[in-house]
JSON list of C-alpha atoms in Angstrom, two decimals:
[
{"chain": "A", "resi": 1, "resn": "UNK", "atom": "CA", "xyz": [5.52, -4.91, -19.00]},
{"chain": "A", "resi": 2, "resn": "UNK", "atom": "CA", "xyz": [2.01, -3.97, -19.91]},
{"chain": "A", "resi": 3, "resn": "UNK", "atom": "CA", "xyz": [1.28, -0.50, -21.19]},
{"chain": "A", "resi": 4, "resn": "UNK", "atom": "CA", "xyz": [0.04, 1.66, -18.34]},
{"chain": "A", "resi": 5, "resn": "UNK", "atom": "CA", "xyz": [0.74, -0.94, -15.81]},
{"chain": "A", "resi": 6, "resn": "UNK", "atom": "CA", "xyz": [3.17, 1.27, -13.98]},
{"chain": "A", "resi": 7, "resn": "UNK", "atom": "CA", "xyz": [0.74, 4.14, -13.35]},
{"chain": "A", "resi": 8, "resn": "UNK", "atom": "CA", "xyz": [2.44, 6.78, -15.68]},
{"chain": "A", "resi": 9, "resn": "UNK", "atom": "CA", "xyz": [-1.00, 8.04, -16.87]},
{"chain": "A", "resi": 10, "resn": "UNK", "atom": "CA", "xyz": [-2.10, 8.56, -13.35]},
{"chain": "A", "resi": 11, "resn": "UNK", "atom": "CA", "xyz": [1.20, 10.17, -12.44]},
{"chain": "A", "resi": 12, "resn": "UNK", "atom": "CA", "xyz": [0.67, 12.64, -15.36]},
{"chain": "A", "resi": 13, "resn": "UNK", "atom": "CA", "xyz": [-2.83, 13.44, -14.09]},
{"chain": "A", "resi": 14, "resn": "UNK", "atom": "CA", "xyz": [-1.43, 14.08, -10.55]},
{"chain": "A", "resi": 15, "resn": "UNK", "atom": "CA", "xyz": [1.34, 16.41, -11.96]},
{"chain": "A", "resi": 16, "resn": "UNK", "atom": "CA", "xyz": [-1.26, 18.35, -13.97]},
{"chain": "A", "resi": 17, "resn": "UNK", "atom": "CA", "xyz": [-3.47, 18.62, -10.81]},
{"chain": "A", "resi": 18, "resn": "UNK", "atom": "CA", "xyz": [-0.52, 19.77, -8.78]},
{"chain": "A", "resi": 19, "resn": "UNK", "atom": "CA", "xyz": [0.44, 22.42, -11.37]},
{"chain": "A", "resi": 20, "resn": "UNK", "atom": "CA", "xyz": [-3.15, 23.71, -11.22]},
{"chain": "A", "resi": 21, "resn": "UNK", "atom": "CA", "xyz": [-2.75, 24.04, -7.48]},
{"chain": "A", "resi": 22, "resn": "UNK", "atom": "CA", "xyz": [-5.20, 21.19, -6.58]},
{"chain": "A", "resi": 23, "resn": "UNK", "atom": "CA", "xyz": [-2.49, 19.73, -4.30]},
{"chain": "A", "resi": 24, "resn": "UNK", "atom": "CA", "xyz": [-4.80, 17.56, -2.12]},
{"chain": "A", "resi": 25, "resn": "UNK", "atom": "CA", "xyz": [-6.41, 16.02, -5.34]},
{"chain": "A", "resi": 26, "resn": "UNK", "atom": "CA", "xyz": [-3.09, 15.20, -6.77]},
{"chain": "A", "resi": 27, "resn": "UNK", "atom": "CA", "xyz": [-1.95, 13.61, -3.57]},
{"chain": "A", "resi": 28, "resn": "UNK", "atom": "CA", "xyz": [-5.29, 11.67, -3.39]},
{"chain": "A", "resi": 29, "resn": "UNK", "atom": "CA", "xyz": [-4.57, 10.09, -6.77]},
{"chain": "A", "resi": 30, "resn": "UNK", "atom": "CA", "xyz": [-1.11, 8.89, -5.84]},
{"chain": "A", "resi": 31, "resn": "UNK", "atom": "CA", "xyz": [-2.09, 7.68, -2.38]},
{"chain": "A", "resi": 32, "resn": "UNK", "atom": "CA", "xyz": [-5.07, 5.76, -3.99]},
{"chain": "A", "resi": 33, "resn": "UNK", "atom": "CA", "xyz": [-2.88, 4.05, -6.46]},
{"chain": "A", "resi": 34, "resn": "UNK", "atom": "CA", "xyz": [-0.04, 3.18, -4.07]},
{"chain": "A", "resi": 35, "resn": "UNK", "atom": "CA", "xyz": [-2.47, 2.03, -1.43]},
{"chain": "A", "resi": 36, "resn": "UNK", "atom": "CA", "xyz": [-4.31, -0.09, -3.90]},
{"chain": "A", "resi": 37, "resn": "UNK", "atom": "CA", "xyz": [-1.25, -1.83, -5.01]},
{"chain": "A", "resi": 38, "resn": "UNK", "atom": "CA", "xyz": [-0.13, -2.43, -1.42]},
{"chain": "A", "resi": 39, "resn": "UNK", "atom": "CA", "xyz": [-3.56, -3.78, -0.62]},
{"chain": "A", "resi": 40, "resn": "UNK", "atom": "CA", "xyz": [-3.46, -6.12, -3.58]},
{"chain": "A", "resi": 41, "resn": "UNK", "atom": "CA", "xyz": [0.00, -7.47, -2.58]},
{"chain": "A", "resi": 42, "resn": "UNK", "atom": "CA", "xyz": [-1.09, -8.00, 1.00]},
{"chain": "A", "resi": 43, "resn": "UNK", "atom": "CA", "xyz": [-4.38, -9.76, 0.10]},
{"chain": "A", "resi": 44, "resn": "UNK", "atom": "CA", "xyz": [-2.86, -11.98, -2.56]},
{"chain": "A", "resi": 45, "resn": "UNK", "atom": "CA", "xyz": [-0.17, -13.17, -0.14]},
{"chain": "A", "resi": 46, "resn": "UNK", "atom": "CA", "xyz": [-2.72, -13.74, 2.57]},
{"chain": "A", "resi": 47, "resn": "UNK", "atom": "CA", "xyz": [-5.17, -15.82, 0.50]},
{"chain": "A", "resi": 48, "resn": "UNK", "atom": "CA", "xyz": [-2.73, -17.30, -2.08]},
{"chain": "A", "resi": 49, "resn": "UNK", "atom": "CA", "xyz": [-5.62, -18.79, -4.10]},
{"chain": "A", "resi": 50, "resn": "UNK", "atom": "CA", "xyz": [-4.71, -20.42, -7.45]},
{"chain": "A", "resi": 51, "resn": "UNK", "atom": "CA", "xyz": [-6.14, -19.08, -10.67]},
{"chain": "A", "resi": 52, "resn": "UNK", "atom": "CA", "xyz": [-8.78, -20.98, -12.66]},
{"chain": "A", "resi": 53, "resn": "UNK", "atom": "CA", "xyz": [-6.42, -21.89, -15.48]},
{"chain": "A", "resi": 54, "resn": "UNK", "atom": "CA", "xyz": [-9.05, -23.23, -17.84]},
{"chain": "A", "resi": 55, "resn": "UNK", "atom": "CA", "xyz": [-7.22, -22.60, -21.20]},
{"chain": "A", "resi": 56, "resn": "UNK", "atom": "CA", "xyz": [-3.64, -23.47, -20.37]},
{"chain": "A", "resi": 57, "resn": "UNK", "atom": "CA", "xyz": [-0.58, -21.19, -20.18]},
{"chain": "A", "resi": 58, "resn": "UNK", "atom": "CA", "xyz": [-1.67, -18.57, -22.75]},
{"chain": "A", "resi": 59, "resn": "UNK", "atom": "CA", "xyz": [-4.51, -16.13, -23.35]},
{"chain": "A", "resi": 60, "resn": "UNK", "atom": "CA", "xyz": [-5.41, -15.38, -26.94]},
{"chain": "A", "resi": 61, "resn": "UNK", "atom": "CA", "xyz": [-7.35, -12.13, -27.62]},
{"chain": "A", "resi": 62, "resn": "UNK", "atom": "CA", "xyz": [-7.65, -9.66, -30.41]},
{"chain": "A", "resi": 63, "resn": "UNK", "atom": "CA", "xyz": [-5.09, -11.55, -32.43]},
{"chain": "A", "resi": 64, "resn": "UNK", "atom": "CA", "xyz": [-2.48, -11.34, -29.62]},
{"chain": "A", "resi": 65, "resn": "UNK", "atom": "CA", "xyz": [-1.11, -13.89, -27.19]},
{"chain": "A", "resi": 66, "resn": "UNK", "atom": "CA", "xyz": [-0.45, -13.20, -23.61]},
{"chain": "A", "resi": 67, "resn": "UNK", "atom": "CA", "xyz": [1.22, -15.24, -20.88]},
{"chain": "A", "resi": 68, "resn": "UNK", "atom": "CA", "xyz": [-1.18, -16.59, -18.24]},
{"chain": "A", "resi": 69, "resn": "UNK", "atom": "CA", "xyz": [-0.71, -14.58, -14.97]},
{"chain": "A", "resi": 70, "resn": "UNK", "atom": "CA", "xyz": [1.43, -16.31, -12.38]},
{"chain": "A", "resi": 71, "resn": "UNK", "atom": "CA", "xyz": [0.22, -14.41, -9.26]},
{"chain": "A", "resi": 72, "resn": "UNK", "atom": "CA", "xyz": [-2.40, -15.52, -6.90]},
{"chain": "A", "resi": 73, "resn": "UNK", "atom": "CA", "xyz": [-6.13, -15.18, -8.01]},
{"chain": "A", "resi": 74, "resn": "UNK", "atom": "CA", "xyz": [-7.82, -13.77, -5.00]},
{"chain": "A", "resi": 75, "resn": "UNK", "atom": "CA", "xyz": [-8.73, -10.89, -5.07]},
{"chain": "A", "resi": 76, "resn": "UNK", "atom": "CA", "xyz": [-8.49, -9.48, -8.55]},
{"chain": "A", "resi": 77, "resn": "UNK", "atom": "CA", "xyz": [-5.85, -6.83, -8.66]},
{"chain": "A", "resi": 78, "resn": "UNK", "atom": "CA", "xyz": [-7.37, -5.40, -11.82]},
{"chain": "A", "resi": 79, "resn": "UNK", "atom": "CA", "xyz": [-10.74, -5.09, -10.08]},
{"chain": "A", "resi": 80, "resn": "UNK", "atom": "CA", "xyz": [-9.23, -3.31, -6.98]},
{"chain": "A", "resi": 81, "resn": "UNK", "atom": "CA", "xyz": [-7.16, -0.95, -9.16]},
{"chain": "A", "resi": 82, "resn": "UNK", "atom": "CA", "xyz": [-10.06, -0.22, -11.47]},
{"chain": "A", "resi": 83, "resn": "UNK", "atom": "CA", "xyz": [-12.53, 0.73, -8.74]},
{"chain": "A", "resi": 84, "resn": "UNK", "atom": "CA", "xyz": [-9.96, 2.66, -6.80]},
{"chain": "A", "resi": 85, "resn": "UNK", "atom": "CA", "xyz": [-8.42, 4.64, -9.64]},
{"chain": "A", "resi": 86, "resn": "UNK", "atom": "CA", "xyz": [-11.45, 5.12, -11.90]},
{"chain": "A", "resi": 87, "resn": "UNK", "atom": "CA", "xyz": [-13.69, 5.75, -8.86]},
{"chain": "A", "resi": 88, "resn": "UNK", "atom": "CA", "xyz": [-11.28, 8.35, -7.45]},
{"chain": "A", "resi": 89, "resn": "UNK", "atom": "CA", "xyz": [-10.93, 10.02, -10.89]},
{"chain": "A", "resi": 90, "resn": "UNK", "atom": "CA", "xyz": [-14.73, 10.08, -11.27]},
{"chain": "A", "resi": 91, "resn": "UNK", "atom": "CA", "xyz": [-15.07, 11.46, -7.78]},
{"chain": "A", "resi": 92, "resn": "UNK", "atom": "CA", "xyz": [-12.62, 14.24, -8.47]},
{"chain": "A", "resi": 93, "resn": "UNK", "atom": "CA", "xyz": [-14.21, 15.17, -11.86]},
{"chain": "A", "resi": 94, "resn": "UNK", "atom": "CA", "xyz": [-17.78, 14.87, -10.45]},
{"chain": "A", "resi": 95, "resn": "UNK", "atom": "CA", "xyz": [-17.04, 17.31, -7.68]},
{"chain": "A", "resi": 96, "resn": "UNK", "atom": "CA", "xyz": [-16.29, 19.94, -10.33]},
{"chain": "A", "resi": 97, "resn": "UNK", "atom": "CA", "xyz": [-19.30, 19.18, -12.68]},
{"chain": "A", "resi": 98, "resn": "UNK", "atom": "CA", "xyz": [-21.80, 22.05, -12.78]},
{"chain": "A", "resi": 99, "resn": "UNK", "atom": "CA", "xyz": [-24.93, 19.91, -12.90]},
{"chain": "A", "resi": 100, "resn": "UNK", "atom": "CA", "xyz": [-26.30, 16.77, -11.28]},
{"chain": "A", "resi": 101, "resn": "UNK", "atom": "CA", "xyz": [-26.82, 15.11, -14.63]},
{"chain": "A", "resi": 102, "resn": "UNK", "atom": "CA", "xyz": [-23.16, 15.69, -15.66]},
{"chain": "A", "resi": 103, "resn": "UNK", "atom": "CA", "xyz": [-21.99, 14.23, -12.27]},
{"chain": "A", "resi": 104, "resn": "UNK", "atom": "CA", "xyz": [-24.18, 11.19, -12.83]},
{"chain": "A", "resi": 105, "resn": "UNK", "atom": "CA", "xyz": [-22.82, 10.70, -16.37]},
{"chain": "A", "resi": 106, "resn": "UNK", "atom": "CA", "xyz": [-19.29, 10.93, -15.01]},
{"chain": "A", "resi": 107, "resn": "UNK", "atom": "CA", "xyz": [-20.00, 8.37, -12.40]},
{"chain": "A", "resi": 108, "resn": "UNK", "atom": "CA", "xyz": [-21.86, 6.08, -14.79]},
{"chain": "A", "resi": 109, "resn": "UNK", "atom": "CA", "xyz": [-18.90, 6.22, -17.20]},
{"chain": "A", "resi": 110, "resn": "UNK", "atom": "CA", "xyz": [-16.52, 5.15, -14.50]},
{"chain": "A", "resi": 111, "resn": "UNK", "atom": "CA", "xyz": [-18.89, 2.31, -13.39]},
{"chain": "A", "resi": 112, "resn": "UNK", "atom": "CA", "xyz": [-19.13, 1.07, -16.98]},
{"chain": "A", "resi": 113, "resn": "UNK", "atom": "CA", "xyz": [-15.28, 0.93, -17.40]},
{"chain": "A", "resi": 114, "resn": "UNK", "atom": "CA", "xyz": [-14.96, -0.82, -14.01]},
{"chain": "A", "resi": 115, "resn": "UNK", "atom": "CA", "xyz": [-17.57, -3.41, -14.83]},
{"chain": "A", "resi": 116, "resn": "UNK", "atom": "CA", "xyz": [-16.00, -4.11, -18.27]},
{"chain": "A", "resi": 117, "resn": "UNK", "atom": "CA", "xyz": [-12.63, -4.66, -16.69]},
{"chain": "A", "resi": 118, "resn": "UNK", "atom": "CA", "xyz": [-14.17, -7.00, -14.13]},
{"chain": "A", "resi": 119, "resn": "UNK", "atom": "CA", "xyz": [-16.03, -8.94, -16.88]},
{"chain": "A", "resi": 120, "resn": "UNK", "atom": "CA", "xyz": [-12.82, -9.23, -18.93]},
{"chain": "A", "resi": 121, "resn": "UNK", "atom": "CA", "xyz": [-11.09, -10.88, -15.92]},
{"chain": "A", "resi": 122, "resn": "UNK", "atom": "CA", "xyz": [-13.77, -13.55, -15.84]},
{"chain": "A", "resi": 123, "resn": "UNK", "atom": "CA", "xyz": [-14.06, -13.84, -19.64]},
{"chain": "A", "resi": 124, "resn": "UNK", "atom": "CA", "xyz": [-10.35, -14.57, -20.03]},
{"chain": "A", "resi": 125, "resn": "UNK", "atom": "CA", "xyz": [-10.47, -17.14, -17.22]},
{"chain": "A", "resi": 126, "resn": "UNK", "atom": "CA", "xyz": [-7.86, -15.50, -15.13]},
{"chain": "A", "resi": 127, "resn": "UNK", "atom": "CA", "xyz": [-10.18, -14.95, -12.19]},
{"chain": "A", "resi": 128, "resn": "UNK", "atom": "CA", "xyz": [-13.22, -16.55, -10.62]},
{"chain": "A", "resi": 129, "resn": "UNK", "atom": "CA", "xyz": [-16.27, -14.25, -10.28]},
{"chain": "A", "resi": 130, "resn": "UNK", "atom": "CA", "xyz": [-15.66, -14.13, -6.49]},
{"chain": "A", "resi": 131, "resn": "UNK", "atom": "CA", "xyz": [-12.12, -12.79, -7.00]},
{"chain": "A", "resi": 132, "resn": "UNK", "atom": "CA", "xyz": [-13.54, -9.90, -9.08]},
{"chain": "A", "resi": 133, "resn": "UNK", "atom": "CA", "xyz": [-16.42, -9.21, -6.62]},
{"chain": "A", "resi": 134, "resn": "UNK", "atom": "CA", "xyz": [-13.91, -9.19, -3.69]},
{"chain": "A", "resi": 135, "resn": "UNK", "atom": "CA", "xyz": [-11.70, -6.84, -5.75]},
{"chain": "A", "resi": 136, "resn": "UNK", "atom": "CA", "xyz": [-14.50, -4.48, -6.38]},
{"chain": "A", "resi": 137, "resn": "UNK", "atom": "CA", "xyz": [-15.41, -4.34, -2.67]},
{"chain": "A", "resi": 138, "resn": "UNK", "atom": "CA", "xyz": [-11.80, -3.88, -1.58]},
{"chain": "A", "resi": 139, "resn": "UNK", "atom": "CA", "xyz": [-11.27, -1.16, -4.18]},
{"chain": "A", "resi": 140, "resn": "UNK", "atom": "CA", "xyz": [-14.49, 0.59, -3.16]},
{"chain": "A", "resi": 141, "resn": "UNK", "atom": "CA", "xyz": [-13.55, 0.52, 0.54]},
{"chain": "A", "resi": 142, "resn": "UNK", "atom": "CA", "xyz": [-10.08, 1.95, -0.23]},
{"chain": "A", "resi": 143, "resn": "UNK", "atom": "CA", "xyz": [-11.39, 4.64, -2.63]},
{"chain": "A", "resi": 144, "resn": "UNK", "atom": "CA", "xyz": [-14.00, 5.72, -0.17]},
{"chain": "A", "resi": 145, "resn": "UNK", "atom": "CA", "xyz": [-11.44, 5.91, 2.64]},
{"chain": "A", "resi": 146, "resn": "UNK", "atom": "CA", "xyz": [-9.21, 8.00, 0.42]},
{"chain": "A", "resi": 147, "resn": "UNK", "atom": "CA", "xyz": [-12.12, 10.37, -0.65]},
{"chain": "A", "resi": 148, "resn": "UNK", "atom": "CA", "xyz": [-13.10, 10.80, 2.96]},
{"chain": "A", "resi": 149, "resn": "UNK", "atom": "CA", "xyz": [-9.48, 11.74, 3.83]},
{"chain": "A", "resi": 150, "resn": "UNK", "atom": "CA", "xyz": [-9.49, 14.23, 1.06]},
{"chain": "A", "resi": 151, "resn": "UNK", "atom": "CA", "xyz": [-12.71, 15.82, 2.35]},
{"chain": "A", "resi": 152, "resn": "UNK", "atom": "CA", "xyz": [-11.11, 16.13, 5.81]},
{"chain": "A", "resi": 153, "resn": "UNK", "atom": "CA", "xyz": [-8.00, 17.57, 4.37]},
{"chain": "A", "resi": 154, "resn": "UNK", "atom": "CA", "xyz": [-10.01, 20.10, 2.25]},
{"chain": "A", "resi": 155, "resn": "UNK", "atom": "CA", "xyz": [-11.87, 21.06, 5.52]},
{"chain": "A", "resi": 156, "resn": "UNK", "atom": "CA", "xyz": [-8.50, 21.46, 7.27]},
{"chain": "A", "resi": 157, "resn": "UNK", "atom": "CA", "xyz": [-7.15, 23.63, 4.40]},
{"chain": "A", "resi": 158, "resn": "UNK", "atom": "CA", "xyz": [-10.21, 25.85, 4.48]},
{"chain": "A", "resi": 159, "resn": "UNK", "atom": "CA", "xyz": [-9.83, 26.37, 8.26]},
{"chain": "A", "resi": 160, "resn": "UNK", "atom": "CA", "xyz": [-6.25, 27.44, 7.74]},
{"chain": "A", "resi": 161, "resn": "UNK", "atom": "CA", "xyz": [-6.63, 29.45, 4.48]},
{"chain": "A", "resi": 162, "resn": "UNK", "atom": "CA", "xyz": [-5.46, 32.69, 6.13]},
{"chain": "A", "resi": 163, "resn": "UNK", "atom": "CA", "xyz": [-2.03, 30.90, 6.70]},
{"chain": "A", "resi": 164, "resn": "UNK", "atom": "CA", "xyz": [-1.66, 30.02, 3.06]},
{"chain": "A", "resi": 165, "resn": "UNK", "atom": "CA", "xyz": [-2.63, 33.11, 1.06]},
{"chain": "A", "resi": 166, "resn": "UNK", "atom": "CA", "xyz": [-1.24, 31.84, -2.32]},
{"chain": "A", "resi": 167, "resn": "UNK", "atom": "CA", "xyz": [-3.98, 29.17, -2.28]},
{"chain": "A", "resi": 168, "resn": "UNK", "atom": "CA", "xyz": [-6.83, 31.55, -1.69]},
{"chain": "A", "resi": 169, "resn": "UNK", "atom": "CA", "xyz": [-9.73, 31.04, -3.93]},
{"chain": "A", "resi": 170, "resn": "UNK", "atom": "CA", "xyz": [-9.07, 27.45, -4.76]},
{"chain": "A", "resi": 171, "resn": "UNK", "atom": "CA", "xyz": [-11.97, 26.19, -2.63]},
{"chain": "A", "resi": 172, "resn": "UNK", "atom": "CA", "xyz": [-14.42, 27.21, -5.36]},
{"chain": "A", "resi": 173, "resn": "UNK", "atom": "CA", "xyz": [-13.52, 24.31, -7.55]},
{"chain": "A", "resi": 174, "resn": "UNK", "atom": "CA", "xyz": [-13.05, 21.82, -4.70]},
{"chain": "A", "resi": 175, "resn": "UNK", "atom": "CA", "xyz": [-16.52, 21.28, -3.20]},
{"chain": "A", "resi": 176, "resn": "UNK", "atom": "CA", "xyz": [-19.65, 19.66, -4.60]},
{"chain": "A", "resi": 177, "resn": "UNK", "atom": "CA", "xyz": [-21.98, 21.90, -6.54]},
{"chain": "A", "resi": 178, "resn": "UNK", "atom": "CA", "xyz": [-25.35, 22.23, -5.04]},
{"chain": "A", "resi": 179, "resn": "UNK", "atom": "CA", "xyz": [-28.37, 22.71, -7.24]},
{"chain": "A", "resi": 180, "resn": "UNK", "atom": "CA", "xyz": [-31.20, 24.91, -5.99]}
]
């Protein structure tokens, strides 16, 4: 099993958010990951496209050898997960950034990581470029849907704040910062 392939790092982030009483953000991270993995499975079963397989059964990189993936090629699961998870993390961090330039840098950093992950899938010949582009699109649609759901949830919590007094005051860190 690959390091980090089971989502442990994301689970830790979700637990930390939960402990800091950012319950909706923690839930968003978990739903984003579980939904992305479900989407990957569904789309790969539906399309069942073979991988490029240009270099045989092994991938050699950084002095290590990896088995060539056996799952379907279309769409790239790494691309879907990268956009969904890094996009969601960037969204959650950017909402708390105090300035527009910091928000842009956060989003740019996430974009860079996502592009590098997508490029690596093509470079190692485990995906066609169309697999990666489709993964980016599917991940973006899923992450956007999840972020929209969080905004709706945040709005609902704000409306019912009087019913949950122990969460009073949390909305200060939840919304986007507006510059004058």
